[in-house]
PDB file of C-alpha atoms in Angstrom:
ATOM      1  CA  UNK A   1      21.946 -20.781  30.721  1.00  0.00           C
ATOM      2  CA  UNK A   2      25.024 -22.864  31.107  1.00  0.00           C
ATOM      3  CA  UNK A   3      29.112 -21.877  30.508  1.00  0.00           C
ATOM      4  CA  UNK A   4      31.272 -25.040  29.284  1.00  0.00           C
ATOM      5  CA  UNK A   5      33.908 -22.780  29.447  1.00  0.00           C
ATOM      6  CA  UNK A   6      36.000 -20.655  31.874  1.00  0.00           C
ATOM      7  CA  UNK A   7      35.721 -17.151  31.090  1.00  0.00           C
ATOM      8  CA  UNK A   8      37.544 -13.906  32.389  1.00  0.00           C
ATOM      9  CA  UNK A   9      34.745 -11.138  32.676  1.00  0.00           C
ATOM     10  CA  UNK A  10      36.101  -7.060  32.450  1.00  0.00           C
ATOM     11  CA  UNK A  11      33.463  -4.979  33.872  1.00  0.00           C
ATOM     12  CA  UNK A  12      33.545  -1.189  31.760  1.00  0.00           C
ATOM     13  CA  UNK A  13      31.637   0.250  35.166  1.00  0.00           C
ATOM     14  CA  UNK A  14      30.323  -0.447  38.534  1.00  0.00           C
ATOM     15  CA  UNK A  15      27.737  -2.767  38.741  1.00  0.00           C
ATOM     16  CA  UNK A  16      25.375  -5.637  40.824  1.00  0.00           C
ATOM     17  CA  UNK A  17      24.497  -9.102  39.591  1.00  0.00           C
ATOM     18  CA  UNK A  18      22.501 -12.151  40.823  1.00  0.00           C
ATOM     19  CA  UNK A  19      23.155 -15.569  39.747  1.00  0.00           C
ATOM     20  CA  UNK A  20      21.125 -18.319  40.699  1.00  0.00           C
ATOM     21  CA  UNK A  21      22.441 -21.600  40.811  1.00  0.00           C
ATOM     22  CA  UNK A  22      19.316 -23.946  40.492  1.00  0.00           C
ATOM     23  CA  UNK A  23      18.835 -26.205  43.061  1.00  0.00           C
ATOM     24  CA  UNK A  24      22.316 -25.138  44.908  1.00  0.00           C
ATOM     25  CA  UNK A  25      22.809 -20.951  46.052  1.00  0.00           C
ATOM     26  CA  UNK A  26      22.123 -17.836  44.641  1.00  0.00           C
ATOM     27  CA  UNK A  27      25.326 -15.431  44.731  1.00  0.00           C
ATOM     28  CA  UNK A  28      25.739 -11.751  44.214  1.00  0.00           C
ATOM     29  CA  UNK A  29      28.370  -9.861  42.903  1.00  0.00           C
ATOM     30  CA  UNK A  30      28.977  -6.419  43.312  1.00  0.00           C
ATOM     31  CA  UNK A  31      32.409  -4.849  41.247  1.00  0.00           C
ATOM     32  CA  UNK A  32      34.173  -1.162  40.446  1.00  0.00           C
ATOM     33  CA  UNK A  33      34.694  -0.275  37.132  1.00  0.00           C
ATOM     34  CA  UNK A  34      37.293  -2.007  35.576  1.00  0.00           C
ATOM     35  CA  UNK A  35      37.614  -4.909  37.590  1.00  0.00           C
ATOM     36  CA  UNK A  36      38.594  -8.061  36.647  1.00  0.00           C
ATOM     37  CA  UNK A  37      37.173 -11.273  37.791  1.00  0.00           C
ATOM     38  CA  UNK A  38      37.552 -15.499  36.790  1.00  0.00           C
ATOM     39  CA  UNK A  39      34.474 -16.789  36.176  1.00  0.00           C
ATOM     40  CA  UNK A  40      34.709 -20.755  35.942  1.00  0.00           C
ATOM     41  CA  UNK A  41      32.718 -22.782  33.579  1.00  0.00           C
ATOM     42  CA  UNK A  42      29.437 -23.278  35.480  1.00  0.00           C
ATOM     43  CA  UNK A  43      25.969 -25.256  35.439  1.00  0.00           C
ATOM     44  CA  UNK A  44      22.848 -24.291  35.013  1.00  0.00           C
ATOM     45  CA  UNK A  45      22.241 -20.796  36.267  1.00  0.00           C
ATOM     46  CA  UNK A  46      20.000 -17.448  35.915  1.00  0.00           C
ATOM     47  CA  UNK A  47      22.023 -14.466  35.546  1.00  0.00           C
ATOM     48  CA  UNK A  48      20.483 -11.270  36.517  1.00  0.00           C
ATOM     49  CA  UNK A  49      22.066  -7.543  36.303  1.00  0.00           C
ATOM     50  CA  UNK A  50      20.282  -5.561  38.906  1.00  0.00           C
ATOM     51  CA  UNK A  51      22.631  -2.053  38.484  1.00  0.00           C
ATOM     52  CA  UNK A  52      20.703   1.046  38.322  1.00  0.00           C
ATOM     53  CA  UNK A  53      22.850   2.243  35.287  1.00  0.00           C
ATOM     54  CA  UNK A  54      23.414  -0.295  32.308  1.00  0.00           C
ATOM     55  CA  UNK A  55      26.582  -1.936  32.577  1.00  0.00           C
ATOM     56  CA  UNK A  56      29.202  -3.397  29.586  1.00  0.00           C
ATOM     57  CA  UNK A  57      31.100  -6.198  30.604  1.00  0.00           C
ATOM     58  CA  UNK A  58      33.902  -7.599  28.080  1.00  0.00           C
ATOM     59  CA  UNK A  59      33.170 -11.243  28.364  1.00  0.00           C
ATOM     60  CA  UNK A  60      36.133 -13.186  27.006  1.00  0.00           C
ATOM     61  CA  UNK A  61      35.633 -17.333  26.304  1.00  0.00           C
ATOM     62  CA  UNK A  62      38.365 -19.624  26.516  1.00  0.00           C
ATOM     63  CA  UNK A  63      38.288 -22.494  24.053  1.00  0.00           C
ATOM     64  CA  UNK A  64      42.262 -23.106  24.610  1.00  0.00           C
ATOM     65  CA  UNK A  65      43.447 -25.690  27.157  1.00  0.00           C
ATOM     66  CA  UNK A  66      46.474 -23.629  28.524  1.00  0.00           C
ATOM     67  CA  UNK A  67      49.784 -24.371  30.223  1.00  0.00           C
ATOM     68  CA  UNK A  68      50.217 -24.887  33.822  1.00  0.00           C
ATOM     69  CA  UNK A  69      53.167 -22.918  33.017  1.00  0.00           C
ATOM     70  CA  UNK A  70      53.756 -19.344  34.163  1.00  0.00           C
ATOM     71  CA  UNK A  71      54.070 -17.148  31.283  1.00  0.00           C
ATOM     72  CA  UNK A  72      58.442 -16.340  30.919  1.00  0.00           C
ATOM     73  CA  UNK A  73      57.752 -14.064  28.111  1.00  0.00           C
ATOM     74  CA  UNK A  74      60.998 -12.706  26.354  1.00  0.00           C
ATOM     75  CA  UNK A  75      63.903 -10.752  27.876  1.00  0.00           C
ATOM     76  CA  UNK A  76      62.143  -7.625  26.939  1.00  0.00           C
ATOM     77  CA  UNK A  77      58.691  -8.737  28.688  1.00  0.00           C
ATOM     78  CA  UNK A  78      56.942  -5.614  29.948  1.00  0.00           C
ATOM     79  CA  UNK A  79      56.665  -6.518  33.271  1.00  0.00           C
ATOM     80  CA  UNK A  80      60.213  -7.250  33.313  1.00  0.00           C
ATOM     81  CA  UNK A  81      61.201  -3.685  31.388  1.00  0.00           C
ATOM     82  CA  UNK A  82      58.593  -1.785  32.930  1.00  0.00           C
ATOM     83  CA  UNK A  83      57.187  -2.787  36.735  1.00  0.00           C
ATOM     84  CA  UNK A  84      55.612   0.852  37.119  1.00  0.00           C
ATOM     85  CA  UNK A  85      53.345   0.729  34.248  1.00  0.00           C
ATOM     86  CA  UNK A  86      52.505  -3.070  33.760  1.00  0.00           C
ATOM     87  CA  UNK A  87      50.971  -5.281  36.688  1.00  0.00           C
ATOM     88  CA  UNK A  88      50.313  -8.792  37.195  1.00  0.00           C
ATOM     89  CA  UNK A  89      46.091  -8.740  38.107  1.00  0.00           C
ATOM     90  CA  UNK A  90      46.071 -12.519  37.561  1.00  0.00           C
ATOM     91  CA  UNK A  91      47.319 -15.543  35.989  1.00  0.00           C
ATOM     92  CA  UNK A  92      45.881 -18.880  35.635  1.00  0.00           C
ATOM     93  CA  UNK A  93      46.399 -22.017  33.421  1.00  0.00           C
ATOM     94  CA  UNK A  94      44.717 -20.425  30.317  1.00  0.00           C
ATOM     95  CA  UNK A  95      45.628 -16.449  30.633  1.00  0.00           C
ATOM     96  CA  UNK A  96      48.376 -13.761  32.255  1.00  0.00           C
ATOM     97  CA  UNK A  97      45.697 -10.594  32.600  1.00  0.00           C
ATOM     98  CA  UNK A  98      48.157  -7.599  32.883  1.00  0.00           C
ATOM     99  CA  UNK A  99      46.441  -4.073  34.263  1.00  0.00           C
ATOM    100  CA  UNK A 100      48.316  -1.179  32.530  1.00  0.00           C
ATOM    101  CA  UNK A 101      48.396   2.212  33.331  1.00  0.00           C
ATOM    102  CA  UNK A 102      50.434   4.791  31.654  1.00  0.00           C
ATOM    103  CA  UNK A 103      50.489   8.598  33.142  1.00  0.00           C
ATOM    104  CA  UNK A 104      50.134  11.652  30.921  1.00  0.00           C
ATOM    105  CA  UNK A 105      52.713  12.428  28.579  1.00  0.00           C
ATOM    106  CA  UNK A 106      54.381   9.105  30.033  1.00  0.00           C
ATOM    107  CA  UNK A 107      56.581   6.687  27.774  1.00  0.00           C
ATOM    108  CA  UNK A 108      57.363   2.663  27.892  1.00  0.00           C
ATOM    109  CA  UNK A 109      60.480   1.583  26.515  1.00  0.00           C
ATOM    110  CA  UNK A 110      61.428  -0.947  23.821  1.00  0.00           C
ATOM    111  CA  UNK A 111      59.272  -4.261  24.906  1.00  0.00           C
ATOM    112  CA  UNK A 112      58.166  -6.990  23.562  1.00  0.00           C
ATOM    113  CA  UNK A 113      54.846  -8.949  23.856  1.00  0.00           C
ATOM    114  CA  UNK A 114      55.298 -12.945  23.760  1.00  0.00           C
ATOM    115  CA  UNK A 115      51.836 -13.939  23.233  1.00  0.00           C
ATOM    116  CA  UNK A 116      48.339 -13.274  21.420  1.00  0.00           C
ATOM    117  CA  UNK A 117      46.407 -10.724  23.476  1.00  0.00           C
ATOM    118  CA  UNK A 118      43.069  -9.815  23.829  1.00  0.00           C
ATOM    119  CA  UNK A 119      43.069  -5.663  25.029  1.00  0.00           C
ATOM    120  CA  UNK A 120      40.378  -4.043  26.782  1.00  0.00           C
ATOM    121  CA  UNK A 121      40.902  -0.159  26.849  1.00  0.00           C
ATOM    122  CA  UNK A 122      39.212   1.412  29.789  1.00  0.00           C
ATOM    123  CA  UNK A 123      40.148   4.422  28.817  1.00  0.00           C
ATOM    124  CA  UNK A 124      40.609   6.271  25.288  1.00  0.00           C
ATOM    125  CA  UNK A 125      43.894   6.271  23.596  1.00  0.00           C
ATOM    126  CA  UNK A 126      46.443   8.600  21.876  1.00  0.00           C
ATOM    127  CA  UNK A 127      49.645   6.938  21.356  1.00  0.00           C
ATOM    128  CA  UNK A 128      52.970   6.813  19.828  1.00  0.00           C
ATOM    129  CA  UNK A 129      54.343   3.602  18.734  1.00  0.00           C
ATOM    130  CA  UNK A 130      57.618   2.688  17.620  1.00  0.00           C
ATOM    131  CA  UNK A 131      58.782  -0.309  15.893  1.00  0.00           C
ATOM    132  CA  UNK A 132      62.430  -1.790  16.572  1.00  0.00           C
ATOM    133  CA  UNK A 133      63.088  -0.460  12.934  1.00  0.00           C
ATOM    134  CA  UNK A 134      62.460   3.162  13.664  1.00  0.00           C
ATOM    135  CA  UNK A 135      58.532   3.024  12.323  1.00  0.00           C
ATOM    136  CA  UNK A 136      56.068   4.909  13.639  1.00  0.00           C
ATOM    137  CA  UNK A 137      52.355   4.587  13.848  1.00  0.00           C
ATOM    138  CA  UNK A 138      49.357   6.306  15.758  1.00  0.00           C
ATOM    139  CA  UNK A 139      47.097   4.117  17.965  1.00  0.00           C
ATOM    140  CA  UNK A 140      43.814   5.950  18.690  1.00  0.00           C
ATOM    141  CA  UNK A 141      41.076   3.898  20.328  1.00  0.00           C
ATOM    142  CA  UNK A 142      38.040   4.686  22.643  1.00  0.00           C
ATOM    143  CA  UNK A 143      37.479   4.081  25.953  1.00  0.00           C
ATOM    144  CA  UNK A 144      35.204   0.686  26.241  1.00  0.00           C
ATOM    145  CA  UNK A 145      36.856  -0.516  22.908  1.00  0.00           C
ATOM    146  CA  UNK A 146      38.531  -4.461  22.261  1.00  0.00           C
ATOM    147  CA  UNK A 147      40.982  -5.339  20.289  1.00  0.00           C
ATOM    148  CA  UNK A 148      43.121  -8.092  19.588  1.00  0.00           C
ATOM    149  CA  UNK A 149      46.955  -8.430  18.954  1.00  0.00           C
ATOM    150  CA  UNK A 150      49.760 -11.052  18.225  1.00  0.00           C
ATOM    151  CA  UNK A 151      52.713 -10.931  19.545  1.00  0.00           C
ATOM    152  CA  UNK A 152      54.519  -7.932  19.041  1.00  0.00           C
ATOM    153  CA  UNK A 153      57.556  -5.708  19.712  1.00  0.00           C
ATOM    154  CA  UNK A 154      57.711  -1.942  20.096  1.00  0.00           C
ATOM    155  CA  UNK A 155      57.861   1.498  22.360  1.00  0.00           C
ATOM    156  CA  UNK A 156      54.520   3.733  23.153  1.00  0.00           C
ATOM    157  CA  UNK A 157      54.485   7.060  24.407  1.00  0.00           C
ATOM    158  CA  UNK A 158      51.175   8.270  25.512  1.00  0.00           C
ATOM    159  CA  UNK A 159      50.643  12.076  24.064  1.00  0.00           C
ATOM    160  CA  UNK A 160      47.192  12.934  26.111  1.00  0.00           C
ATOM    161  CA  UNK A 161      47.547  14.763  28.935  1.00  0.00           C
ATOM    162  CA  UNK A 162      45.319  12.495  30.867  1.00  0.00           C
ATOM    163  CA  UNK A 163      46.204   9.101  32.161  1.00  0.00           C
ATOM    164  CA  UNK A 164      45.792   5.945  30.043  1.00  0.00           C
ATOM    165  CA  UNK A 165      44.537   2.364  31.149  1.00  0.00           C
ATOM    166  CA  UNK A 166      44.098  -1.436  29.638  1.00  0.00           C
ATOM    167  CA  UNK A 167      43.468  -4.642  30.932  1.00  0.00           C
ATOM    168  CA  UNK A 168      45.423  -7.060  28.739  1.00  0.00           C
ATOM    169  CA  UNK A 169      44.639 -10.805  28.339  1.00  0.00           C
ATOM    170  CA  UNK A 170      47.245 -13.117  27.401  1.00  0.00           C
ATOM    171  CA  UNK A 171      46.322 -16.137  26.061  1.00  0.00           C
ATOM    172  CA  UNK A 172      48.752 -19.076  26.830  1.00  0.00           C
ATOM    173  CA  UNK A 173      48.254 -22.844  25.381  1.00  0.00           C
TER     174      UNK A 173
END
């Protein structure tokens, strides 16, 4: 099959692939569970999972044309009100992909996200949030779950006692 566009790929476990380039190389990847990688648009190819255990991969396409710009995001950006729990894994023309990991019992301040986001929850959820205006809602989700939000400002406090993590695409242009 072919890709016409550039994708980011979020693997939900370990796993092994082959992909075979016709008439140019055959490469093989090999990742940990939730790893991110880029995965350019490409030509013709065979894509093979060779794992021993199935494997779910959140596969996201990218139809926008992006910003050579590096995402500023707001005063209240999460990275910029809280470095311990939000990290940089890439950025690129088309995304910021932010890793997030929030201990047990752990809080995040008041922040605010600038753009639409695309979150991958490798981990389940039970969360707190809190709205500038004082209003408060429960997030619950599964680990392996997607979901998508706009941009957004609020507080979470995680109330598991085990630790919680997302990969977050932001999607500039």
């Amino acid at each position: 099959h072919k890709h016409d566009m550039n994708r980011v790929m979020i693997y939900l476990q370990p796993g092994k692939q082959t992909i075979d380039y016709k008439d140019a190389k055959v490469v093989t990847l090999n990742w940990k569970a939730g790893q991110v990688l880029w995965s350019p648009a490409a030509g013709m190819h065979i894509a093979e999972i060779v794992s021993d255990q199935p494997v779910t991969i959140a596969e996201l396409e990218l139809k926008n044309k992006g910003t050579k710009e590096k995402v500023k995001g707001a005063a209240k950006d999460p990275l910029k009100v809280d470095p311990k729990h939000y990290k940089v894994e890439m950025e690129n023309d088309q995304v910021r992909v932010v890793r997030v990991k929030i201990g047990p019992k752990e809080s995040v301040p008041m922040h605010e996200h600038s753009l639409d986001r695309v979150v991958v929850y490798l981990t389940d959820q039970d969360f707190k949030i809190t709205a500038p205006d004082g209003k408060v809602t429960m997030a619950k989700h599964k680990a392996g779950d997607v979901g998508f939000s706009n941009p957004g400002t609020h507080a979470e406090e995680n109330l598991s006692d085990k630790p919680f993590e997302i990969v977050v695409v932001e999607l500039k242009g």
